[in-house]
């Protein structure tokens, strides 16, 4: 098996080295009693997550971009028929047309690109990712503030922080801890297609910064009296910062301003 010292800084490789953490992550990625029909693993590395994930899947496609590790993975899982090792960049893969899940220990430098790939895949059901802890906390509102990406996609996806993984669980040891980020497509979207289009326009206007505040930004497209009424309905102070508005409050703003 490849040694941690063989990792590539260019690929932001930090392998999970703690078996108990790998097992816990696999349970979070596949929490249901039934096996996951199809799971794509991002950055399989030496297979620390692949092994426990495989026990919870009918089919697992393990993507690894580092050619030095592809042969290691293929040798390790040659007797595991549900595992197919794919040598290449996960981001270059075409999303499956049937429902599938994504899981993996994501290189910190590629987190945003992997998340974007997941959100653009029409058949994705959920993604469970080991990311930089700060990224996971920002995306899930754990700091008490919300990002544009999270709010914009909220009617279709739920974002959750499922746990923290100390940096010493990885080799080589990164500078920061990791977080377990779960993105799950809602069985029933909170808005229909037309409502989602107006939602995106409203949220993007609110995050535009035009006018210096959320209240002022929304007034660029809506009369002041309607914005005032919407803020009262959402129980928001007119001076609130846009990042402090929770998705549920955005839903109330949208309801009031699109009547």
Coordinates of N, CA and C in Angstrom, one line a residue:
X1 N 0.8 -1.2 0.0 CA 0.0 0.0 0.0 C 0.9 1.2 0.0
X2 N 0.5 2.2 -0.7 CA 1.2 3.5 -0.8 C 1.4 4.1 0.6
X3 N 2.5 4.6 0.9 CA 2.7 5.3 2.2 C 2.2 6.7 2.2
X4 N 1.8 7.2 3.3 CA 1.4 8.6 3.4 C 2.4 9.6 2.8
X5 N 3.7 9.2 3.0 CA 4.8 10.1 2.5 C 4.7 10.2 1.0
X6 N 4.0 9.3 0.3 CA 3.9 9.4 -1.1 C 2.9 10.3 -1.6
X7 N 2.2 11.0 -0.7 CA 1.1 11.9 -1.1 C 1.7 13.1 -1.9
X8 N 0.8 13.7 -2.7 CA 1.1 14.8 -3.6 C 0.5 16.1 -3.0
X9 N 1.4 17.1 -2.8 CA 0.9 18.4 -2.3 C 0.1 19.0 -3.4
X10 N 0.5 18.8 -4.7 CA -0.3 19.4 -5.8 C -1.7 18.9 -5.8
X11 N -2.0 17.7 -5.3 CA -3.3 17.1 -5.3 C -4.0 17.3 -4.0
X12 N -3.4 18.1 -3.1 CA -4.0 18.3 -1.7 C -4.4 17.0 -1.0
X13 N -3.5 16.0 -1.1 CA -3.8 14.7 -0.5 C -3.5 14.7 1.0
X14 N -4.5 14.4 1.8 CA -4.4 14.1 3.2 C -5.3 12.9 3.5
X15 N -4.7 11.7 3.6 CA -5.4 10.5 3.7 C -6.0 10.3 5.1
X16 N -7.2 9.8 5.2 CA -7.8 9.5 6.5 C -7.1 8.2 7.0
X17 N -6.6 8.3 8.2 CA -5.8 7.2 8.8 C -6.4 6.6 10.0
X18 N -7.6 7.0 10.4 CA -8.2 6.5 11.6 C -9.4 5.6 11.2
X19 N -9.3 4.3 11.5 CA -10.3 3.4 11.1 C -11.7 3.6 11.7
X20 N -11.7 4.0 13.0 CA -13.0 4.3 13.6 C -13.7 5.4 13.0
X21 N -13.0 6.5 12.6 CA -13.5 7.6 11.9 C -14.1 7.2 10.5
X22 N -13.4 6.4 9.8 CA -13.8 5.9 8.5 C -15.1 5.1 8.6
X23 N -15.3 4.3 9.7 CA -16.5 3.6 9.9 C -17.6 4.5 10.2
X24 N -17.4 5.5 11.0 CA -18.4 6.4 11.4 C -18.9 7.2 10.2
X25 N -17.9 7.7 9.4 CA -18.2 8.4 8.2 C -19.1 7.6 7.2
X26 N -18.8 6.3 7.1 CA -19.5 5.4 6.2 C -21.0 5.3 6.7
X27 N -21.2 5.2 8.0 CA -22.5 5.2 8.5 C -23.3 6.5 8.2
X28 N -22.6 7.6 8.3 CA -23.3 8.9 8.0 C -23.6 9.0 6.5
X29 N -22.7 8.5 5.7 CA -22.9 8.6 4.2 C -24.0 7.6 3.7
X30 N -24.2 6.5 4.4 CA -25.2 5.5 4.0 C -26.0 5.1 5.3
X31 N -26.9 6.0 5.7 CA -27.5 5.8 7.0 C -28.7 4.9 7.0
X32 N -29.2 4.5 5.9 CA -30.4 3.7 5.8 C -30.0 2.2 5.9
X33 N -31.0 1.4 6.2 CA -30.8 -0.1 6.4 C -30.5 -0.7 5.0
X34 N -31.1 -0.2 4.0 CA -30.9 -0.8 2.6 C -29.6 -0.3 2.1
X35 N -28.9 -1.1 1.3 CA -27.7 -0.7 0.7 C -27.9 0.4 -0.3
X36 N -27.0 1.4 -0.5 CA -27.1 2.4 -1.5 C -26.9 1.8 -2.8
X37 N -27.9 2.1 -3.8 CA -27.8 1.5 -5.1 C -26.5 1.8 -5.8
X38 N -26.1 3.1 -5.8 CA -24.9 3.5 -6.5 C -24.3 4.6 -5.8
X39 N -23.0 4.5 -5.5 CA -22.3 5.5 -4.8 C -21.0 5.8 -5.5
X40 N -20.7 7.1 -5.7 CA -19.5 7.6 -6.3 C -18.6 8.1 -5.2
X41 N -17.4 7.6 -5.1 CA -16.4 8.1 -4.1 C -15.4 9.0 -4.8
X42 N -15.3 10.2 -4.1 CA -14.4 11.2 -4.6 C -13.0 11.0 -3.9
X43 N -12.0 10.8 -4.7 CA -10.6 10.7 -4.2 C -10.5 9.5 -3.2
X44 N -10.5 8.3 -3.8 CA -10.4 7.1 -2.9 C -9.1 6.9 -2.2
X45 N -8.0 7.5 -2.7 CA -6.7 7.4 -2.0 C -6.3 6.0 -1.9
X46 N -6.0 5.6 -0.7 CA -5.6 4.2 -0.5 C -6.7 3.3 -0.1
X47 N -8.0 3.8 0.0 CA -9.1 2.9 0.2 C -9.6 2.9 1.6
X48 N -9.2 3.9 2.5 CA -9.6 3.9 3.9 C -11.1 4.0 4.0
X49 N -11.7 4.9 3.1 CA -13.2 5.0 3.2 C -13.9 4.0 2.2
X50 N -13.2 3.6 1.2 CA -13.7 2.7 0.2 C -14.2 1.4 0.8
X51 N -13.4 0.8 1.7 CA -13.8 -0.4 2.4 C -15.1 -0.4 3.2
X52 N -15.2 0.5 4.1 CA -16.5 0.6 4.8 C -17.7 1.0 4.0
X53 N -17.4 1.9 3.0 CA -18.5 2.3 2.1 C -19.0 1.1 1.3
X54 N -18.1 0.3 0.8 CA -18.4 -0.8 -0.1 C -19.4 -1.8 0.6
X55 N -19.3 -1.9 1.9 CA -20.2 -2.8 2.6 C -21.6 -2.3 2.7
X56 N -21.8 -1.0 2.3 CA -23.1 -0.4 2.4 C -23.7 0.0 1.0
X57 N -23.1 -0.6 0.0 CA -23.4 -0.2 -1.4 C -23.7 -1.5 -2.2
X58 N -24.5 -1.4 -3.2 CA -24.7 -2.4 -4.2 C -23.6 -2.2 -5.3
X59 N -23.3 -0.9 -5.6 CA -22.2 -0.6 -6.5 C -21.5 0.6 -6.1
X60 N -20.2 0.6 -6.1 CA -19.4 1.8 -5.7 C -18.3 2.0 -6.8
X61 N -18.3 3.3 -7.3 CA -17.3 3.7 -8.3 C -16.3 4.6 -7.5
X62 N -15.1 4.1 -7.3 CA -14.1 4.8 -6.6 C -13.2 5.5 -7.5
X63 N -13.3 6.8 -7.5 CA -12.5 7.7 -8.4 C -11.2 8.1 -7.7
X64 N -10.1 7.9 -8.4 CA -8.8 8.3 -7.9 C -7.9 8.9 -9.0
X65 N -7.5 10.2 -8.8 CA -6.8 10.9 -9.9 C -5.3 10.6 -9.9
X66 N -4.7 10.1 -8.8 CA -3.3 9.8 -8.7 C -3.0 8.4 -9.3
X67 N -2.3 8.3 -10.4 CA -2.1 7.0 -11.0 C -1.3 6.1 -10.1
X68 N -0.5 6.6 -9.2 CA 0.3 5.8 -8.3 C -0.6 4.9 -7.4
X69 N -1.8 5.5 -7.1 CA -2.7 4.8 -6.2 C -3.8 4.0 -6.9
X70 N -4.0 4.2 -8.1 CA -5.0 3.4 -8.8 C -4.7 1.9 -8.8
X71 N -3.4 1.5 -9.0 CA -3.1 0.1 -9.0 C -3.2 -0.5 -7.6
X72 N -2.9 0.4 -6.6 CA -3.0 -0.1 -5.2 C -4.5 -0.4 -4.9
X73 N -5.4 0.5 -5.3 CA -6.8 0.3 -5.1 C -7.3 -0.9 -5.8
X74 N -6.9 -1.1 -7.1 CA -7.4 -2.2 -7.8 C -6.9 -3.6 -7.2
X75 N -5.7 -3.6 -6.7 CA -5.2 -4.8 -6.1 C -6.0 -5.0 -4.8
X76 N -6.2 -4.0 -4.0 CA -6.9 -4.2 -2.7 C -8.3 -4.6 -2.9
X77 N -9.0 -4.2 -3.9 CA -10.4 -4.5 -4.1 C -10.7 -5.4 -5.2
X78 N -9.7 -6.1 -5.6 CA -9.9 -7.1 -6.7 C -10.9 -8.2 -6.4
X79 N -11.1 -8.5 -5.1 CA -12.0 -9.5 -4.7 C -13.4 -8.9 -4.2
X80 N -13.6 -7.6 -4.4 CA -14.8 -7.0 -4.0 C -15.6 -6.6 -5.2
X81 N -16.5 -7.4 -5.7 CA -17.2 -7.2 -7.0 C -18.0 -5.9 -7.1
X82 N -18.5 -5.4 -6.0 CA -19.3 -4.2 -6.2 C -18.4 -2.9 -6.3
X83 N -17.1 -3.0 -6.2 CA -16.2 -1.9 -6.3 C -15.6 -1.8 -7.7
X84 N -15.7 -0.7 -8.3 CA -15.0 -0.4 -9.6 C -14.1 0.8 -9.4
X85 N -12.8 0.6 -9.5 CA -11.9 1.7 -9.4 C -11.8 2.4 -10.7
X86 N -12.0 3.7 -10.7 CA -11.9 4.5 -11.9 C -10.7 5.4 -11.8
X87 N -9.7 5.3 -12.7 CA -8.5 6.1 -12.7 C -8.8 7.4 -13.4
X88 N -8.8 8.5 -12.7 CA -9.1 9.8 -13.4 C -9.7 10.8 -12.5
X89 N -10.0 12.0 -13.0 CA -10.5 13.1 -12.3 C -12.0 12.9 -12.1
X90 N -12.4 12.9 -10.8 CA -13.9 12.8 -10.6 C -14.6 14.0 -11.3
X91 N -14.1 15.2 -11.3 CA -14.7 16.3 -11.9 C -14.9 16.2 -13.4
X92 N -14.2 15.3 -14.0 CA -14.4 15.1 -15.4 C -15.5 14.0 -15.7
X93 N -16.0 13.4 -14.7 CA -16.9 12.3 -14.9 C -18.3 12.8 -15.3
X94 N -19.0 12.0 -16.1 CA -20.4 12.4 -16.4 C -21.3 11.8 -15.3
X95 N -22.2 12.6 -14.8 CA -23.1 12.1 -13.7 C -23.9 11.0 -14.2
X96 N -24.2 10.0 -13.4 CA -25.1 8.9 -13.8 C -26.5 9.4 -14.0
X97 N -27.2 8.7 -14.9 CA -28.6 9.2 -15.1 C -29.6 8.6 -14.1
X98 N -29.2 7.6 -13.4 CA -30.0 7.0 -12.4 C -29.6 7.5 -11.0
X99 N -30.5 7.5 -10.0 CA -30.2 8.1 -8.7 C -28.9 7.5 -8.1
X100 N -28.1 8.4 -7.6 CA -26.8 8.0 -7.0 C -26.4 9.0 -5.9
X101 N -25.5 8.5 -5.1 CA -25.0 9.2 -3.9 C -23.5 9.5 -4.2
X102 N -22.9 10.5 -3.5 CA -21.5 10.8 -3.6 C -21.0 10.9 -2.2
X103 N -19.8 10.4 -2.0 CA -19.1 10.5 -0.7 C -17.6 10.5 -0.9
X104 N -16.9 11.1 0.1 CA -15.5 11.1 0.0 C -14.8 12.1 0.8
X105 N -13.5 11.8 0.9 CA -12.5 12.7 1.6 C -12.0 13.7 0.6
X106 N -12.6 14.9 0.5 CA -12.4 15.8 -0.6 C -11.1 16.6 -0.4
X107 N -10.2 16.7 -1.4 CA -9.1 17.6 -1.3 C -9.6 19.0 -1.0
X108 N -9.1 19.6 0.1 CA -9.6 20.9 0.5 C -9.6 21.9 -0.7
X109 N -8.6 21.9 -1.5 CA -8.4 22.9 -2.6 C -9.5 22.7 -3.7
X110 N -10.2 21.5 -3.7 CA -11.1 21.3 -4.8 C -12.5 21.2 -4.2
X111 N -12.7 21.5 -3.0 CA -14.1 21.3 -2.4 C -15.2 22.1 -3.1
X112 N -15.0 23.3 -3.4 CA -16.0 24.1 -4.1 C -16.4 23.5 -5.5
X113 N -15.4 23.0 -6.2 CA -15.6 22.4 -7.5 C -16.4 21.1 -7.4
X114 N -16.1 20.3 -6.4 CA -16.8 19.1 -6.1 C -18.2 19.3 -5.7
X115 N -18.5 20.3 -4.9 CA -19.8 20.6 -4.4 C -20.6 21.1 -5.6
X116 N -20.0 22.0 -6.5 CA -20.7 22.5 -7.6 C -21.1 21.3 -8.6
X117 N -20.2 20.4 -8.8 CA -20.5 19.2 -9.6 C -21.7 18.5 -9.1
X118 N -21.7 18.3 -7.8 CA -22.8 17.6 -7.2 C -24.2 18.3 -7.4
X119 N -24.2 19.6 -7.2 CA -25.4 20.4 -7.3 C -25.9 20.4 -8.7
X120 N -25.0 20.2 -9.7 CA -25.4 20.3 -11.1 C -25.9 18.9 -11.6
X121 N -25.7 17.9 -10.8 CA -26.1 16.5 -11.3 C -27.6 16.3 -11.0
X122 N -28.4 16.1 -12.1 CA -29.8 16.0 -11.9 C -30.2 14.8 -11.1
X123 N -29.5 13.7 -11.1 CA -29.9 12.5 -10.4 C -29.3 12.3 -9.0
X124 N -28.5 13.2 -8.6 CA -27.9 13.1 -7.3 C -29.0 13.1 -6.2
X125 N -28.9 12.2 -5.3 CA -29.8 12.2 -4.1 C -29.1 12.8 -2.9
X126 N -27.8 12.6 -2.7 CA -27.2 13.1 -1.5 C -25.7 13.1 -1.7
X127 N -25.0 13.9 -1.0 CA -23.5 13.9 -1.0 C -23.0 14.1 0.5
X128 N -22.1 13.2 0.9 CA -21.5 13.3 2.2 C -20.0 13.5 2.1
X129 N -19.5 14.6 2.5 CA -18.1 15.0 2.1 C -17.3 15.4 3.4
X130 N -16.1 14.9 3.4 CA -15.1 15.4 4.4 C -14.5 16.6 3.8
X131 N -14.8 17.8 4.4 CA -14.2 19.0 3.9 C -13.5 19.8 5.0
X132 N -12.9 20.9 4.7 CA -12.3 21.7 5.7 C -13.4 22.2 6.6
X133 N -13.2 22.1 7.9 CA -14.3 22.4 8.9 C -14.9 23.8 8.7
X134 N -14.1 24.8 8.4 CA -14.6 26.1 8.2 C -15.6 26.1 7.0
X135 N -15.3 25.4 5.9 CA -16.2 25.4 4.8 C -17.5 24.8 5.2
X136 N -17.5 23.6 5.9 CA -18.7 23.0 6.3 C -19.5 23.8 7.2
X137 N -18.9 24.5 8.1 CA -19.6 25.4 9.1 C -20.2 26.6 8.3
X138 N -19.5 27.2 7.4 CA -20.1 28.3 6.6 C -21.3 27.9 5.8
X139 N -21.2 26.7 5.2 CA -22.3 26.3 4.3 C -23.5 25.9 5.0
X140 N -23.4 25.5 6.3 CA -24.5 24.9 7.0 C -25.1 25.9 8.1
X141 N -24.6 27.2 8.1 CA -25.1 28.2 9.0 C -24.6 28.0 10.4
X142 N -23.5 27.2 10.6 CA -23.1 26.9 12.0 C -22.5 28.1 12.7
X143 N -22.0 29.1 11.9 CA -21.5 30.3 12.5 C -22.6 31.3 12.8
X144 N -23.9 30.9 12.5 CA -24.9 31.9 12.7 C -25.2 32.8 11.5
X145 N -24.5 32.4 10.4 CA -24.7 33.2 9.2 C -24.8 32.2 8.0
X146 N -25.3 32.7 6.9 CA -25.7 31.8 5.8 C -25.0 32.4 4.5
X147 N -24.6 31.5 3.6 CA -24.0 31.9 2.4 C -25.0 32.0 1.2
X148 N -24.6 32.7 0.2 CA -25.5 32.8 -1.0 C -25.8 31.4 -1.6
X149 N -24.8 30.5 -1.7 CA -25.0 29.2 -2.3 C -26.0 28.4 -1.5
X150 N -25.9 28.4 -0.2 CA -26.8 27.6 0.7 C -28.2 28.1 0.5
X151 N -28.4 29.4 0.7 CA -29.7 30.0 0.6 C -30.3 29.8 -0.8
X152 N -29.5 30.0 -1.8 CA -30.1 29.9 -3.2 C -30.6 28.5 -3.5
X153 N -29.9 27.5 -2.9 CA -30.3 26.1 -3.2 C -31.2 25.5 -2.2
X154 N -31.5 26.2 -1.1 CA -32.2 25.6 0.0 C -33.6 25.0 -0.3
X155 N -34.4 25.6 -1.3 CA -35.6 24.9 -1.6 C -35.5 23.5 -2.1
X156 N -34.3 23.2 -2.7 CA -34.1 21.9 -3.2 C -33.1 21.0 -2.4
X157 N -32.3 21.6 -1.6 CA -31.3 20.8 -0.9 C -31.2 21.2 0.6
X158 N -31.1 20.3 1.4 CA -30.8 20.5 2.8 C -29.3 20.4 3.1
X159 N -28.7 21.3 3.8 CA -27.3 21.3 4.1 C -27.2 21.1 5.6
X160 N -26.4 20.1 6.0 CA -26.2 19.8 7.4 C -24.7 19.5 7.8
X161 N -24.3 19.9 8.9 CA -23.0 19.6 9.5 C -23.2 18.4 10.4
X162 N -22.6 17.3 10.1 CA -22.9 16.0 10.8 C -21.8 15.7 11.8
X163 N -20.7 16.5 11.8 CA -19.6 16.2 12.8 C -18.3 16.8 12.5
X164 N -17.4 16.6 13.3 CA -16.1 17.2 13.2 C -15.0 16.1 13.3
X165 N -14.0 16.2 12.5 CA -12.9 15.2 12.5 C -11.6 15.9 12.7
X166 N -10.9 15.6 13.8 CA -9.7 16.2 14.1 C -8.6 16.0 13.1
X167 N -7.8 17.0 12.9 CA -6.8 17.0 11.9 C -5.8 15.9 12.0
X168 N -5.6 15.4 13.3 CA -4.6 14.3 13.5 C -5.1 12.9 13.1
X169 N -6.4 12.9 12.6 CA -6.9 11.7 12.0 C -6.4 11.5 10.5
X170 N -5.7 12.4 10.0 CA -5.2 12.4 8.6 C -3.7 12.3 8.6
X171 N -3.2 11.7 7.4 CA -1.8 11.7 7.2 C -1.5 12.1 5.7
X172 N -0.6 13.1 5.5 CA 0.0 13.9 6.5 C -1.0 14.8 7.2
X173 N -0.7 15.3 8.4 CA -1.6 16.1 9.2 C -1.8 17.4 8.6
X174 N -3.0 17.8 8.2 CA -3.3 19.1 7.7 C -3.2 20.2 8.8
X175 N -3.4 21.4 8.4 CA -3.3 22.5 9.4 C -4.6 22.7 10.1
X176 N -5.7 22.2 9.6 CA -7.0 22.5 10.2 C -7.8 21.2 10.3
X177 N -8.8 21.2 11.2 CA -9.7 20.1 11.3 C -10.7 20.0 10.1
X178 N -11.3 18.8 10.0 CA -12.3 18.6 8.9 C -13.7 18.6 9.5
X179 N -14.7 18.7 8.6 CA -16.1 18.6 9.0 C -16.8 17.6 8.0
X180 N -17.8 17.0 8.5 CA -18.6 16.1 7.7 C -19.8 16.9 7.2
X181 N -19.8 17.2 5.9 CA -20.9 18.0 5.3 C -21.8 17.1 4.6
X182 N -23.1 17.2 4.8 CA -24.1 16.4 4.2 C -25.0 17.3 3.4
X183 N -25.2 17.1 2.1 CA -26.1 17.8 1.2 C -27.1 16.8 0.7
X184 N -28.3 17.0 1.0 CA -29.4 16.0 0.7 C -30.5 16.7 -0.2
X185 N -30.8 16.1 -1.3 CA -31.8 16.6 -2.1 C -33.2 16.3 -1.5
X186 N -34.0 17.3 -1.4 CA -35.3 17.1 -0.8 C -36.2 16.2 -1.7
X187 N -36.9 15.3 -1.0 CA -37.9 14.4 -1.8 C -38.9 15.3 -2.5
X188 N -39.4 16.3 -1.8 CA -40.3 17.2 -2.4 C -39.8 18.6 -2.2
X189 N -39.4 19.3 -3.3 CA -38.9 20.6 -3.2 C -39.8 21.6 -2.5
X190 N -39.3 22.6 -1.9 CA -40.1 23.5 -1.1 C -40.8 24.5 -2.1
X191 N -40.4 24.6 -3.3 CA -41.0 25.5 -4.3 C -41.0 24.7 -5.7
X192 N -42.0 25.0 -6.5 CA -42.1 24.5 -7.8 C -41.1 25.2 -8.7
X193 N -41.1 24.8 -10.0 CA -40.1 25.4 -10.9 C -40.2 26.9 -11.0
X194 N -41.4 27.4 -11.2 CA -41.6 28.8 -11.3 C -41.2 29.5 -10.0
X195 N -41.6 28.9 -8.9 CA -41.3 29.5 -7.6 C -39.8 29.6 -7.4
X196 N -39.1 28.5 -7.9 CA -37.7 28.5 -7.7 C -37.0 29.5 -8.5
X197 N -37.5 29.8 -9.7 CA -36.9 30.9 -10.5 C -37.0 32.2 -9.8
X198 N -38.2 32.5 -9.3 CA -38.4 33.8 -8.6 C -37.6 33.8 -7.3
X199 N -37.4 32.7 -6.7 CA -36.6 32.6 -5.5 C -35.2 33.0 -5.8
X200 N -34.6 32.4 -6.8 CA -33.2 32.7 -7.2 C -33.0 34.2 -7.4
X201 N -34.0 34.8 -8.2 CA -33.9 36.2 -8.5 C -33.9 37.0 -7.2
X202 N -34.8 36.7 -6.2 CA -34.9 37.4 -5.0 C -33.6 37.3 -4.2
X203 N -33.1 36.0 -4.0 CA -32.0 35.8 -3.2 C -30.7 36.5 -3.8
X204 N -30.6 36.4 -5.1 CA -29.4 37.0 -5.7 C -29.5 38.5 -5.6
X205 N -30.7 39.1 -5.7 CA -30.8 40.5 -5.5 C -30.5 40.9 -4.1
X206 N -30.9 40.1 -3.1 CA -30.6 40.4 -1.7 C -29.2 40.3 -1.4
X207 N -28.4 39.4 -2.0 CA -27.0 39.2 -1.7 C -26.2 40.1 -2.6
X208 N -26.8 41.0 -3.5 CA -26.0 41.8 -4.4 C -25.2 42.9 -3.7
X209 N -25.7 43.3 -2.5 CA -25.0 44.4 -1.8 C -25.4 45.8 -2.3
X210 N -26.3 45.8 -3.3 CA -26.7 47.1 -3.8 C -27.6 47.9 -2.8
X211 N -27.2 49.1 -2.5 CA -27.9 49.9 -1.5 C -27.3 49.8 -0.1
X212 N -26.5 48.9 0.1 CA -25.8 48.8 1.4 C -26.4 47.9 2.4
X213 N -27.6 47.4 2.2 CA -28.3 46.5 3.1 C -29.3 45.6 2.4
X214 N -29.7 44.5 3.0 CA -30.7 43.7 2.4 C -32.0 44.4 2.2
X215 N -32.4 45.2 3.1 CA -33.7 46.0 3.0 C -33.6 46.9 1.7
X216 N -32.4 47.6 1.6 CA -32.3 48.5 0.5 C -32.1 47.8 -0.8
X217 N -31.5 46.6 -0.8 CA -31.3 45.8 -2.0 C -32.7 45.4 -2.5
X218 N -33.5 44.9 -1.7 CA -34.8 44.4 -2.1 C -35.7 45.5 -2.6
X219 N -35.5 46.7 -2.0 CA -36.3 47.9 -2.5 C -36.0 48.3 -3.9
X220 N -35.0 47.8 -4.5 CA -34.7 48.1 -5.9 C -35.7 47.4 -6.8
X221 N -36.3 46.4 -6.3 CA -37.3 45.6 -7.2 C -38.7 45.6 -6.6
X222 N -38.8 46.1 -5.3 CA -40.1 46.0 -4.7 C -40.4 47.3 -4.0
X223 N -41.7 47.8 -3.9 CA -42.0 49.0 -3.2 C -41.6 48.9 -1.7
X224 N -41.2 50.0 -1.1 CA -40.8 50.0 0.3 C -41.9 49.4 1.2
X225 N -43.1 49.8 1.0 CA -44.2 49.3 1.9 C -44.3 47.7 1.9
X226 N -44.0 47.1 0.7 CA -44.1 45.7 0.6 C -42.9 45.1 1.3
X227 N -41.7 45.7 1.1 CA -40.5 45.2 1.8 C -40.7 45.3 3.3
X228 N -41.2 46.4 3.8 CA -41.4 46.6 5.2 C -42.4 45.5 5.7
X229 N -43.4 45.2 5.0 CA -44.4 44.2 5.4 C -43.8 42.8 5.4
X230 N -42.9 42.6 4.4 CA -42.3 41.3 4.4 C -41.3 41.1 5.5
X231 N -40.6 42.1 5.9 CA -39.7 42.1 7.0 C -40.4 41.8 8.3
X232 N -41.6 42.5 8.4 CA -42.4 42.2 9.7 C -42.8 40.8 9.7
X233 N -43.3 40.3 8.6 CA -43.8 38.9 8.5 C -42.7 37.9 8.9
X234 N -41.5 38.2 8.4 CA -40.3 37.3 8.7 C -39.6 37.6 10.0
X235 N -40.2 38.6 10.7 CA -39.6 39.0 12.0 C -38.1 39.4 11.9
X236 N -37.9 40.3 10.9 CA -36.6 40.8 10.6 C -36.5 42.2 10.9
X237 N -35.4 42.7 11.5 CA -35.1 44.1 11.7 C -34.6 44.6 10.3
X238 N -35.1 45.9 10.0 CA -34.7 46.4 8.7 C -33.1 46.6 8.5
X239 N -32.4 46.6 9.6 CA -31.0 46.7 9.6 C -30.2 45.4 9.5
X240 N -30.9 44.3 9.4 CA -30.3 43.0 9.5 C -29.3 42.8 8.3
X241 N -28.2 42.2 8.6 CA -27.2 41.9 7.5 C -27.7 40.7 6.7
X242 N -27.4 40.7 5.5 CA -28.0 39.6 4.6 C -27.6 38.2 5.0
X243 N -26.4 38.1 5.5 CA -25.9 36.7 5.9 C -26.6 36.2 7.2
X244 N -27.2 37.1 7.9 CA -27.8 36.7 9.2 C -29.3 36.2 9.0
X245 N -29.8 36.3 7.8 CA -31.1 35.8 7.5 C -31.1 34.3 7.2
X246 N -31.8 33.6 8.0 CA -31.9 32.1 7.9 C -32.8 31.8 6.7
X247 N -32.6 30.6 6.1 CA -33.4 30.2 5.0 C -34.9 30.2 5.2
X248 N -35.3 29.8 6.4 CA -36.7 29.9 6.7 C -37.3 31.3 6.6
X249 N -36.5 32.3 7.0 CA -36.9 33.7 6.9 C -36.9 34.1 5.5
X250 N -36.0 33.6 4.7 CA -36.0 33.9 3.3 C -37.3 33.4 2.6
X251 N -37.7 32.2 3.1 CA -38.9 31.6 2.5 C -40.1 32.5 2.8
X252 N -40.1 33.1 4.0 CA -41.2 34.0 4.3 C -41.1 35.3 3.5
X253 N -39.9 35.8 3.3 CA -39.8 37.0 2.5 C -40.2 36.7 1.0
X254 N -39.9 35.6 0.5 CA -40.3 35.2 -0.8 C -41.8 35.1 -0.9
X255 N -42.4 34.5 0.1 CA -43.9 34.3 0.1 C -44.5 35.7 0.0
X256 N -44.0 36.6 0.8 CA -44.7 37.9 0.9 C -44.4 38.8 -0.3
X257 N -43.2 38.7 -0.9 CA -42.9 39.5 -2.0 C -43.3 39.0 -3.4
X258 N -43.8 37.8 -3.5 CA -44.2 37.2 -4.8 C -45.6 37.0 -4.8
X259 N -46.4 37.5 -3.9 CA -47.9 37.3 -4.0 C -48.5 38.1 -5.2

